Coordinates of C-alpha atoms and ligand atoms in Angstrom, one line a residue:
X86 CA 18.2 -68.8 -16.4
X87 CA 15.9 -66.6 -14.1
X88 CA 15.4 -63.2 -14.7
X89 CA 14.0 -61.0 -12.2
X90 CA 12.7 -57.0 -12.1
X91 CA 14.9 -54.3 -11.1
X92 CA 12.3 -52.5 -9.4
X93 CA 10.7 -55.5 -7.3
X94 CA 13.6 -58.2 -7.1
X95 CA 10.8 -60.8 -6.0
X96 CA 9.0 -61.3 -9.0
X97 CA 11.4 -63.6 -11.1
X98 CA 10.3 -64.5 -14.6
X99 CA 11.6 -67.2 -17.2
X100 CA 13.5 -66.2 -20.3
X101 CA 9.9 -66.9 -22.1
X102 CA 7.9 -64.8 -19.8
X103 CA 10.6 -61.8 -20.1
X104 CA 10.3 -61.5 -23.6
X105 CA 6.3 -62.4 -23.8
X106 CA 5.4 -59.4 -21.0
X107 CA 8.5 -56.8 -21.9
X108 CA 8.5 -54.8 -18.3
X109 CA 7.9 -56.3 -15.4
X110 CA 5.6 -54.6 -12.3
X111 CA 5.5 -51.5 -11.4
X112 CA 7.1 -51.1 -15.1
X113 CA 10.2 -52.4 -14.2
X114 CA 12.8 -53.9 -15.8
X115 CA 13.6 -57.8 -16.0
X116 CA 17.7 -58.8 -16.1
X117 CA 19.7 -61.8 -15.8
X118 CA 19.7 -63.1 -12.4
X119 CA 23.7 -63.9 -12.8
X120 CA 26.2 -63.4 -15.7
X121 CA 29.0 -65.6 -15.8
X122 CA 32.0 -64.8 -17.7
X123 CA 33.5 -67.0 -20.1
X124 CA 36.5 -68.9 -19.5
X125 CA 37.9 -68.8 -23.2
X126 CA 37.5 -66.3 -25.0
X127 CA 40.4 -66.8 -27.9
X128 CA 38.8 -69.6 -28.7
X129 CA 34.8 -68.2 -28.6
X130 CA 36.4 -65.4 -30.9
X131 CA 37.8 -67.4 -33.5
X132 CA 34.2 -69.1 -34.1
X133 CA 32.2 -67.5 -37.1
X134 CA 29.7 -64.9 -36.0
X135 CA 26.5 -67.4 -36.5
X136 CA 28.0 -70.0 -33.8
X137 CA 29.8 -68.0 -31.6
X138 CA 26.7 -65.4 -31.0
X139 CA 24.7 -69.3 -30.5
X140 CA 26.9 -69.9 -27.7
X141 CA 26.9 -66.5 -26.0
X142 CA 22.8 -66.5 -26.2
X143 CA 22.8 -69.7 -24.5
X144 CA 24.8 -68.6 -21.9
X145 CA 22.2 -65.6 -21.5
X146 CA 19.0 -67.6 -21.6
X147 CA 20.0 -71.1 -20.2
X148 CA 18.7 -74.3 -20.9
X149 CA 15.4 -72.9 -21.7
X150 CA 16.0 -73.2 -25.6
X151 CA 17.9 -76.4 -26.6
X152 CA 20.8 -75.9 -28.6
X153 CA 20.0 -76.5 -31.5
X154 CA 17.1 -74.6 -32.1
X155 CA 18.7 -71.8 -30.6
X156 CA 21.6 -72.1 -33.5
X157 CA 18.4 -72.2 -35.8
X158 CA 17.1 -68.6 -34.7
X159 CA 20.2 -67.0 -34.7
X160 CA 21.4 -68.1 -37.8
X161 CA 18.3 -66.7 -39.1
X162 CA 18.2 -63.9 -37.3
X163 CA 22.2 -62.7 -38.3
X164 CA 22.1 -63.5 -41.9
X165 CA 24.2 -60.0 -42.3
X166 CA 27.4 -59.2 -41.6
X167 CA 29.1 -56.6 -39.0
X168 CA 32.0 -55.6 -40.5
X169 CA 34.8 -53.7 -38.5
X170 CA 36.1 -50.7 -40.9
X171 CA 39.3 -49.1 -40.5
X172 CA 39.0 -45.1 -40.8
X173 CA 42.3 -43.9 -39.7
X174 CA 45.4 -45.4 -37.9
X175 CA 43.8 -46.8 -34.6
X176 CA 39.9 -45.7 -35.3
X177 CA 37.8 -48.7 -36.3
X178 CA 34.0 -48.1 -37.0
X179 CA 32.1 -51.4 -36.4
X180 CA 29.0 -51.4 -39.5
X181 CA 26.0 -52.2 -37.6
X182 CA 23.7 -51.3 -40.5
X183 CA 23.9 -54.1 -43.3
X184 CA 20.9 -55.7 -42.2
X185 CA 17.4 -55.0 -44.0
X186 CA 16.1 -51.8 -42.7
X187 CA 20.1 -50.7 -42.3
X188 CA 20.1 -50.1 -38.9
X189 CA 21.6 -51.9 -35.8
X190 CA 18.0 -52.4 -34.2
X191 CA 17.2 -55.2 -36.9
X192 CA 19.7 -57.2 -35.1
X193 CA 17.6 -56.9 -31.9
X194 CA 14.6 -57.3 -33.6
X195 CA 15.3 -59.9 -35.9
X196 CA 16.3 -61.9 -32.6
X197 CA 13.1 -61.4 -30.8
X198 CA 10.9 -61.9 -33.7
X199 CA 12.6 -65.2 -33.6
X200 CA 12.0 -65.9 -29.9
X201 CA 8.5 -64.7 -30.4
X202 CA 8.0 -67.2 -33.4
X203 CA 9.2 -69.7 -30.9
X204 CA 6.8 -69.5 -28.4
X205 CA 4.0 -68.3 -30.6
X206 CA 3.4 -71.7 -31.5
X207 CA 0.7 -72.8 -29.4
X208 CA -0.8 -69.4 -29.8
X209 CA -1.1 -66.8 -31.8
X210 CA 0.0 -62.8 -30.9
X211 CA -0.8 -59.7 -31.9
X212 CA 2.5 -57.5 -31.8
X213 CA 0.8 -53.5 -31.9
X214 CA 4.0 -51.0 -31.9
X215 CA 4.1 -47.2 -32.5
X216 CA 6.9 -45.7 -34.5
X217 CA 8.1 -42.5 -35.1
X218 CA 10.5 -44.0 -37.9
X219 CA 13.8 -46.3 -37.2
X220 CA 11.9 -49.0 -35.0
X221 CA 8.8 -49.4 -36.9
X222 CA 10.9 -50.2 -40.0
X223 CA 13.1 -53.2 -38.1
X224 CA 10.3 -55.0 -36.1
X225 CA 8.3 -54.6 -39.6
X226 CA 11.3 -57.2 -41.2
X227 CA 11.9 -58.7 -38.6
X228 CA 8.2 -60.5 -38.4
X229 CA 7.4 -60.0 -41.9
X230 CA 6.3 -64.0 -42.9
X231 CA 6.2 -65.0 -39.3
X232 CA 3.6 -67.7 -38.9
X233 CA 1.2 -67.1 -36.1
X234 CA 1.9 -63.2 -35.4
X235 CA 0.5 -60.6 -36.4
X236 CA 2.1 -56.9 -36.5
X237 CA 0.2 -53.6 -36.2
X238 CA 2.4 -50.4 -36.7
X239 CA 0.7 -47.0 -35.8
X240 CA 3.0 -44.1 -36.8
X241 CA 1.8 -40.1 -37.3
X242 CA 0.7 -39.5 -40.6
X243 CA 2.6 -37.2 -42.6
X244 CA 4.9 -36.6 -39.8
X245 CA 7.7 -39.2 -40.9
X246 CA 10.1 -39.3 -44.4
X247 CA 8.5 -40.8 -47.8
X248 CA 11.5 -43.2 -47.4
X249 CA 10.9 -43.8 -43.8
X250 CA 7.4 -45.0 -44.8
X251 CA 8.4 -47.0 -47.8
X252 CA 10.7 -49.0 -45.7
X253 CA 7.8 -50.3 -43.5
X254 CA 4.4 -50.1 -45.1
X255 CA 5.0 -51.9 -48.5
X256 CA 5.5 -55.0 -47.1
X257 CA 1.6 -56.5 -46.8
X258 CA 1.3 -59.8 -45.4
X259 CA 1.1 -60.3 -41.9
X260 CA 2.2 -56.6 -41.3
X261 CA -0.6 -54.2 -41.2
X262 CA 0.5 -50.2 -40.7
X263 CA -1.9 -47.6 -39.4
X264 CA -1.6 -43.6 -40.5
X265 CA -3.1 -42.1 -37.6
X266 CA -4.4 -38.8 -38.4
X267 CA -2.4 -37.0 -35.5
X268 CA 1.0 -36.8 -33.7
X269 CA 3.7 -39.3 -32.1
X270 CA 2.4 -38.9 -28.8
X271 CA -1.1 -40.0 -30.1
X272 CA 0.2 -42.9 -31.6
X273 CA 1.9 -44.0 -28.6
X274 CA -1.6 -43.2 -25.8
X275 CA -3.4 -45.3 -28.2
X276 CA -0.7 -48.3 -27.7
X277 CA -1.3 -48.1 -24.0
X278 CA -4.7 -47.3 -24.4
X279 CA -4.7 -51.1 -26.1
X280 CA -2.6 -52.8 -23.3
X281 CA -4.7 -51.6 -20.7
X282 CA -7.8 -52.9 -22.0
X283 CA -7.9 -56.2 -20.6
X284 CA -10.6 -57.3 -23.3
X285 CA -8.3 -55.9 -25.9
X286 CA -5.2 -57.5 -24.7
X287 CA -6.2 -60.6 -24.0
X288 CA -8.3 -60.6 -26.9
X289 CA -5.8 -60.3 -29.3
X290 CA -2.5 -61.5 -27.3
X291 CA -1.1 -58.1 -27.4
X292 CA 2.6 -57.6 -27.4
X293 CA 4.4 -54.3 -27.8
X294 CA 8.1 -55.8 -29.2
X295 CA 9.7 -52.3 -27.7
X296 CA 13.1 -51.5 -27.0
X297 CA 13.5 -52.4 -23.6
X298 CA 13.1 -56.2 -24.1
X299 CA 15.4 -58.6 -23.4
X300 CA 15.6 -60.6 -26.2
X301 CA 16.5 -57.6 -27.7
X302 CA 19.8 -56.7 -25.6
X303 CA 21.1 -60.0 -25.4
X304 CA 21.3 -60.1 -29.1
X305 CA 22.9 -56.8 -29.2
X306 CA 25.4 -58.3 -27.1
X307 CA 26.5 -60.5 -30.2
X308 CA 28.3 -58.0 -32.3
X309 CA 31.2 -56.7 -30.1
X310 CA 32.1 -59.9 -29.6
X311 CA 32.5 -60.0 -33.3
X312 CA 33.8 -56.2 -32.9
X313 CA 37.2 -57.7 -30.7
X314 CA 37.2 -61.1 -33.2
X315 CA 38.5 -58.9 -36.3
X316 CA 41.0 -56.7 -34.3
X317 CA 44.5 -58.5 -34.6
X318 CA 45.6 -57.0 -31.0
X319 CA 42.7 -57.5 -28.5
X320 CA 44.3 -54.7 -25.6
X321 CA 43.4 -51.7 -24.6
X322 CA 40.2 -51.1 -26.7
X323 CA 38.1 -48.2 -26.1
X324 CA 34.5 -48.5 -27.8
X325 CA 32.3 -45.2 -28.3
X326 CA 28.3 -45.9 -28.2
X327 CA 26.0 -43.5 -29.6
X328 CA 23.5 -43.4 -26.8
X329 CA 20.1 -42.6 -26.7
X330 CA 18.1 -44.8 -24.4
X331 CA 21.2 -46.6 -23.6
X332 CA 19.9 -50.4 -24.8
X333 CA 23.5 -50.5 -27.2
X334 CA 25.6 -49.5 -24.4
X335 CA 24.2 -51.9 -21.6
X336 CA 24.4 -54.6 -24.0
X337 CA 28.4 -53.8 -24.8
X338 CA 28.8 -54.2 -20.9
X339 CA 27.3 -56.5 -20.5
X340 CA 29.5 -58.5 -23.1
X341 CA 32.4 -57.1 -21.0
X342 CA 31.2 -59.3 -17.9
X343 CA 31.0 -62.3 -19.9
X344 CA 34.4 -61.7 -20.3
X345 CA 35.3 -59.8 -23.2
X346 CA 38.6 -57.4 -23.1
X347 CA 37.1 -54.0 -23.3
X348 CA 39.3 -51.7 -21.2
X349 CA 36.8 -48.9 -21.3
X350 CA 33.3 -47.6 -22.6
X351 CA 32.5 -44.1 -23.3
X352 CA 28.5 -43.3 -23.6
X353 CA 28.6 -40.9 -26.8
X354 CA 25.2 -38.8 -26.5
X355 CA 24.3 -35.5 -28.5
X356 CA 22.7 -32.5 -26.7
X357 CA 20.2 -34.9 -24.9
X358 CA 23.2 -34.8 -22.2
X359 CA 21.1 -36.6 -19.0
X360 CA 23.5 -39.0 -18.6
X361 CA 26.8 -37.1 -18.9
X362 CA 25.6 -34.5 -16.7
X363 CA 24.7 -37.4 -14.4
X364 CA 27.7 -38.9 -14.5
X365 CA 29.8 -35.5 -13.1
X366 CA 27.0 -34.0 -11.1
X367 CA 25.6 -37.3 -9.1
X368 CA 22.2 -34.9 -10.0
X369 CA 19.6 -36.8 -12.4
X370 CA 17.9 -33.7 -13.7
X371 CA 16.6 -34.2 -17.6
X372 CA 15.7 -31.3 -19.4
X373 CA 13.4 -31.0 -21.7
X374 CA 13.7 -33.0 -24.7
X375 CA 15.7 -30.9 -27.4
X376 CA 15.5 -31.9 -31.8
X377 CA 18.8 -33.1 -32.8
X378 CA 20.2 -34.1 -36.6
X379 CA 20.8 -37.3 -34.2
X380 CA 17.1 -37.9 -34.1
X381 CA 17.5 -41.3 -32.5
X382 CA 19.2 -40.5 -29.5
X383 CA 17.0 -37.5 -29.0
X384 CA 16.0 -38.9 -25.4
X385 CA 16.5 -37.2 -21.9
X386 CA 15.1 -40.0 -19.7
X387 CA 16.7 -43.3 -21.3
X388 CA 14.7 -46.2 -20.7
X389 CA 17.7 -48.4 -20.2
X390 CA 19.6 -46.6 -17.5
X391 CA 18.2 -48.5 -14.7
X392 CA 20.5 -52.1 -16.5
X393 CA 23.4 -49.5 -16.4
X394 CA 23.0 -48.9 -12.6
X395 CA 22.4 -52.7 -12.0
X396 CA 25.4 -53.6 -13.6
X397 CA 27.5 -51.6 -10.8
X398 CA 25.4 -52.1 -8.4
X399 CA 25.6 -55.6 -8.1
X400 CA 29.3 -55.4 -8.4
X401 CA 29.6 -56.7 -12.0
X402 CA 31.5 -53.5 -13.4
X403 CA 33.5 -50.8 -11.5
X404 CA 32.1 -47.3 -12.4
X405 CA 35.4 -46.3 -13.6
X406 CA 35.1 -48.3 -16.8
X407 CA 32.4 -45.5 -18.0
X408 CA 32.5 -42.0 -19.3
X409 CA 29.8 -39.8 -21.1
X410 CA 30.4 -37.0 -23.4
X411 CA 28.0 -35.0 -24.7
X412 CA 28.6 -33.5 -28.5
X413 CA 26.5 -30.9 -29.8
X414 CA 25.7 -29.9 -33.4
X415 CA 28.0 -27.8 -34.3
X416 CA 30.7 -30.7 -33.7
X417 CA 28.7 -33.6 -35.4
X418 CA 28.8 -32.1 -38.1
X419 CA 32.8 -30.8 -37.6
X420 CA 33.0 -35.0 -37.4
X421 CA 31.2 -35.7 -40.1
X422 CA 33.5 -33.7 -42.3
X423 CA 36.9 -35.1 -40.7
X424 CA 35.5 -38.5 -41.4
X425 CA 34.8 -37.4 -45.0
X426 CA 38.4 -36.2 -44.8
X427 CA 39.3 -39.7 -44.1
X428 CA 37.2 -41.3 -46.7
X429 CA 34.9 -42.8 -45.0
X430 CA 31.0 -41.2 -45.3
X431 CA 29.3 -41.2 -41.9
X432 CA 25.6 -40.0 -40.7
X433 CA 25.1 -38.1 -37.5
X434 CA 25.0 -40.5 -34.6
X435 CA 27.9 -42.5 -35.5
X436 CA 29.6 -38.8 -36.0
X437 CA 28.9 -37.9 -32.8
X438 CA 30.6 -41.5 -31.5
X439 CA 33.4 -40.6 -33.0
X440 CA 34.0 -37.2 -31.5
X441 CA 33.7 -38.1 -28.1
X442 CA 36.1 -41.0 -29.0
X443 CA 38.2 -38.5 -30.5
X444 CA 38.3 -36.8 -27.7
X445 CA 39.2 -39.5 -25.0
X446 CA 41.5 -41.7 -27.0
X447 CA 44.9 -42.0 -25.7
X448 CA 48.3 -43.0 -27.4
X449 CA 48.2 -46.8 -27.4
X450 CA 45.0 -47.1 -27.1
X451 CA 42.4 -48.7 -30.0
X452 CA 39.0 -47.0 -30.7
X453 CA 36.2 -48.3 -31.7
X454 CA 32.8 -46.3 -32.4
X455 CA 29.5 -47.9 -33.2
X456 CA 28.1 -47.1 -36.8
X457 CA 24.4 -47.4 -36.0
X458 CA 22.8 -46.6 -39.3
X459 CA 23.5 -46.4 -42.8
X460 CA 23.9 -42.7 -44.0
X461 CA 21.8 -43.2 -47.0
X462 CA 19.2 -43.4 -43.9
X463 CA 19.7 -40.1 -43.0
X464 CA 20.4 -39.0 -46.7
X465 CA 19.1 -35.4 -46.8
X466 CA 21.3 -34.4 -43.3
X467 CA 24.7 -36.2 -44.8
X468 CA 24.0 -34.6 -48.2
X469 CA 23.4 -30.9 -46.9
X470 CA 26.2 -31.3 -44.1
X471 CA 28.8 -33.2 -46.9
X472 CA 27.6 -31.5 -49.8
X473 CA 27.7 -34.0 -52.0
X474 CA 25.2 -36.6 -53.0
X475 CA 25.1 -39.8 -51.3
X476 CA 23.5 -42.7 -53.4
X477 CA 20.9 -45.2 -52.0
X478 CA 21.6 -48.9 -51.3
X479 CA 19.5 -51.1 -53.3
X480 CA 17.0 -52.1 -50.5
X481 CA 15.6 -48.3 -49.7
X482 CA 16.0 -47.9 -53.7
X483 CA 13.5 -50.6 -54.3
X484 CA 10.9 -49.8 -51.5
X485 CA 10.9 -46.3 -52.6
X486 CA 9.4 -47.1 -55.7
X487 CA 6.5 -49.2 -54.3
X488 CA 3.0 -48.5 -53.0
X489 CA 2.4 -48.1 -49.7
X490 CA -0.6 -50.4 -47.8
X491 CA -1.6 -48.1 -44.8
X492 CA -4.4 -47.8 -43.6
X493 CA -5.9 -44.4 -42.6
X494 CA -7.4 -43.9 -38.9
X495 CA -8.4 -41.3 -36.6
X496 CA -6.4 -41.1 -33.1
X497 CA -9.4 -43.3 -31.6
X498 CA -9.2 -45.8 -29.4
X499 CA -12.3 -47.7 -30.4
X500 CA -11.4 -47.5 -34.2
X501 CA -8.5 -49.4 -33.4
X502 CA -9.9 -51.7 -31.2
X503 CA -12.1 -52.8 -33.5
X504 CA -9.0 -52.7 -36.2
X505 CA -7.0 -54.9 -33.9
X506 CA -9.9 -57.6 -33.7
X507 CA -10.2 -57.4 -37.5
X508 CA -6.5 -58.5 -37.9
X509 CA -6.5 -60.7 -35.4
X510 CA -9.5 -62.6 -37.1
X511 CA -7.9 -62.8 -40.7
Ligands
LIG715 C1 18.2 -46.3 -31.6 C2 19.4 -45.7 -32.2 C3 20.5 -45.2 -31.4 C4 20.4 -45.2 -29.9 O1 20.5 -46.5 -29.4 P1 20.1 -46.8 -27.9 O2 20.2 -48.3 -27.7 O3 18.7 -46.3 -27.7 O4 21.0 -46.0 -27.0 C5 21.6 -44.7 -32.0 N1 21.7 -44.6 -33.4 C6 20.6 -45.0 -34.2 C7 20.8 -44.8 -35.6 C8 19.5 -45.6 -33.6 O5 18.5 -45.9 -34.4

């Protein structure tokens, strides 16, 4: 399958070169040339996860990857489950975070770190990355023992949670973290400061592993298929994404063109309100970033919105199917307490998912919100907004107790560089 750039619908790319260059020219974004629905989907649901997410990829990527190698990285990469809970009569939250690092980005990650390790073979990459928490800690797993790559992970030092850091610096091995002695924004000048040093670059076959790659939301496309497989009625379902740069939505409509029976999608985002503002206005005005206890989804210009627009534009989706709310503090943490109520402990952005769900749903209709992390990850927020003490899962439990291996380095380009070349060499 062909994928071409949104922004220059000339350059057309192979699955291999999508996920090798990220963004296409002029920083656009690559997508699926066509998308073909599937013609049975009983019978694709009642697979297990592992095969069924096999065949779905193959229909993404094509031929490129035979079968049964594909099966191989997938069954590698999903070695976790996505459980649907129940949390009240017609609210299901589907569990996105029982994967290593807890979150839903290690399914995306674990999926291209697989791709990569594919065609890595011949030669050997260099994937440099710059975190300000969540993604450092899934691409970090994801490529931890990966023959053939190397990772570099430059985050602000100081500027992120002790368990944050654990999760991602005490691995050793091919995965080499960087405490740059300055801010987020630093970290992130001194990636592109690296990709657009050609000597760099090519030196080291840089590759940044970001969100916006494909590989990324065609794996994310997996799970609501598994979402729909463990409802026993499969009409009228309403899912709830918490949105920030809109790579977990896109890939749930996307999963609705290949035919799966979502009757609607609502875009859940916190104060960061773009989108829904967007949406009523026809205006695409972002404000200023604002801090949320949603920290993830603190974005105002979401990278994936163009795949959004695509997906209309191209006639795959009529714009009715989607609505955004916007749900600001005050009411995460309201919906973090009537979950409580319920039984069932939640973090922030899965709260704020199920307020705006909460407030669409109608009678008849089956919600589902998207639980994105693990509230353990966001312990100190749930325990101060619950008030009551949440207990770690044994994976953050055992990094917290171990040493970290970062490296110190000031926000120079020429330090790194010559880092970079060291790691590359070893
Ligand atoms: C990244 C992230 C999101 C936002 O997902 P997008 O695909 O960027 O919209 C939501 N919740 C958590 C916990 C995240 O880490």
């Amino acid at each position: 399958m062909k994928l071409f750039n949104l922004k220059l619908p000339e350059q057309q790319v192979s699955f291999q070169q999508a996920v090798k260059q990220g963004l296409g020219k002029n920083q656009g974004l690559f997508f699926p040339e066509q998308l073909k629905a599937f013609d049975d989907i009983d019978a694709l649901l009642s697979q297990p996860l592992a095969v069924r997410s096999a065949t779905i990829l193959q229909r993404l990527i094509g031929d490129e990857i035979p079968a049964e190698r594909l099966q191989k990285m997938v069954t590698r990469a999903f070695n976790f489950p996505a459980p649907l809970a129940e949390v009240k009569d017609s609210i299901h939250c589907l569990e996105l975070f029982h994967g290593p690092t807890l979150a839903f980005k290690d399914f995306g990650a674990r999926f291209m770190a697989q791709c990569l390790a594919e065609f890595a073979k011949d030669e050997p990459i260099t994937i440099l990355t710059a975190t300000s928490g969540d993604t450092g800690a899934a691409v970090a797993h994801a490529f931890y023992g990966i023959d053939n790559i190397n990772v570099v992970i430059l985050y602000p030092k100081g500027k992120i949670s002790s368990l944050q850091e654990k999760l991602f610096t005490t691995l050793g091995g091919n995965i080499h973290t960087v405490a740059v002695e300055g801010d987020f924004d630093q970290c992130q000048s001194l990636v592109k400061q690296s990709f657009d040093d050609d000597e760099t670059r090519e030196g080291v076959h840089l590759n940044s592993a970001n969100s916006i790659n494909i590989s990324r939301l065609m794996a994310q496309v997996c799970y609501y298929f598994e979402a729909v497989a463990q409802l026993d009625k499969r009409e009228d379902i309403v899912v709830s994404v918490p949105s920030g740069n809109f790579g977990n939505l896109t890939a749930g409509m996307i999963a609705k063109v290949l035919g799966l029976p979502i009757a609607h999608f609502i875009a859940a985002t916190n104060v960061n309100d773009t989108v829904p503002r967007y949406l009523k206005t026809g205006d695409w005005a972002p404000n200023p970033t604002v801090a949320t206890m949603s920290n993830a989804m603190d974005v105002s210009q979401p990278n994936n919105w163009p795949r959004v627009e695509a997906l209309f534009e191209y006639g795959y989706l009529d714009k009715s199917i989607l609505n955004s709310v916007a749900v600001d503090e005050q009411y995460t943490q309201l919906a973090m307490r009537e979950l409580l109520s319920e039984g069932y402990v939640s973090e922030p952005h899965a709260a704020v998912a199920y307020k705006a769900l909460k407030r669409q749903l109608e009678p008849g209709q089956q919600g589902i919100f998207l639980g994105t992390a693990h509230p353990a990850k966001f312990r100190d927020t749930v325990e101060n907004v619950l008030g009551q003490p949440i207990s770690l899962p044994q994976e953050l439990a055992e990094c917290a107790g171990k040493e970290s291996l970062s490296e110190s380095l000031a926000p120079d380009f020429a330090a790194l560089k010559a880092h970079l070349f060291e790691v590359a060499k070893a």
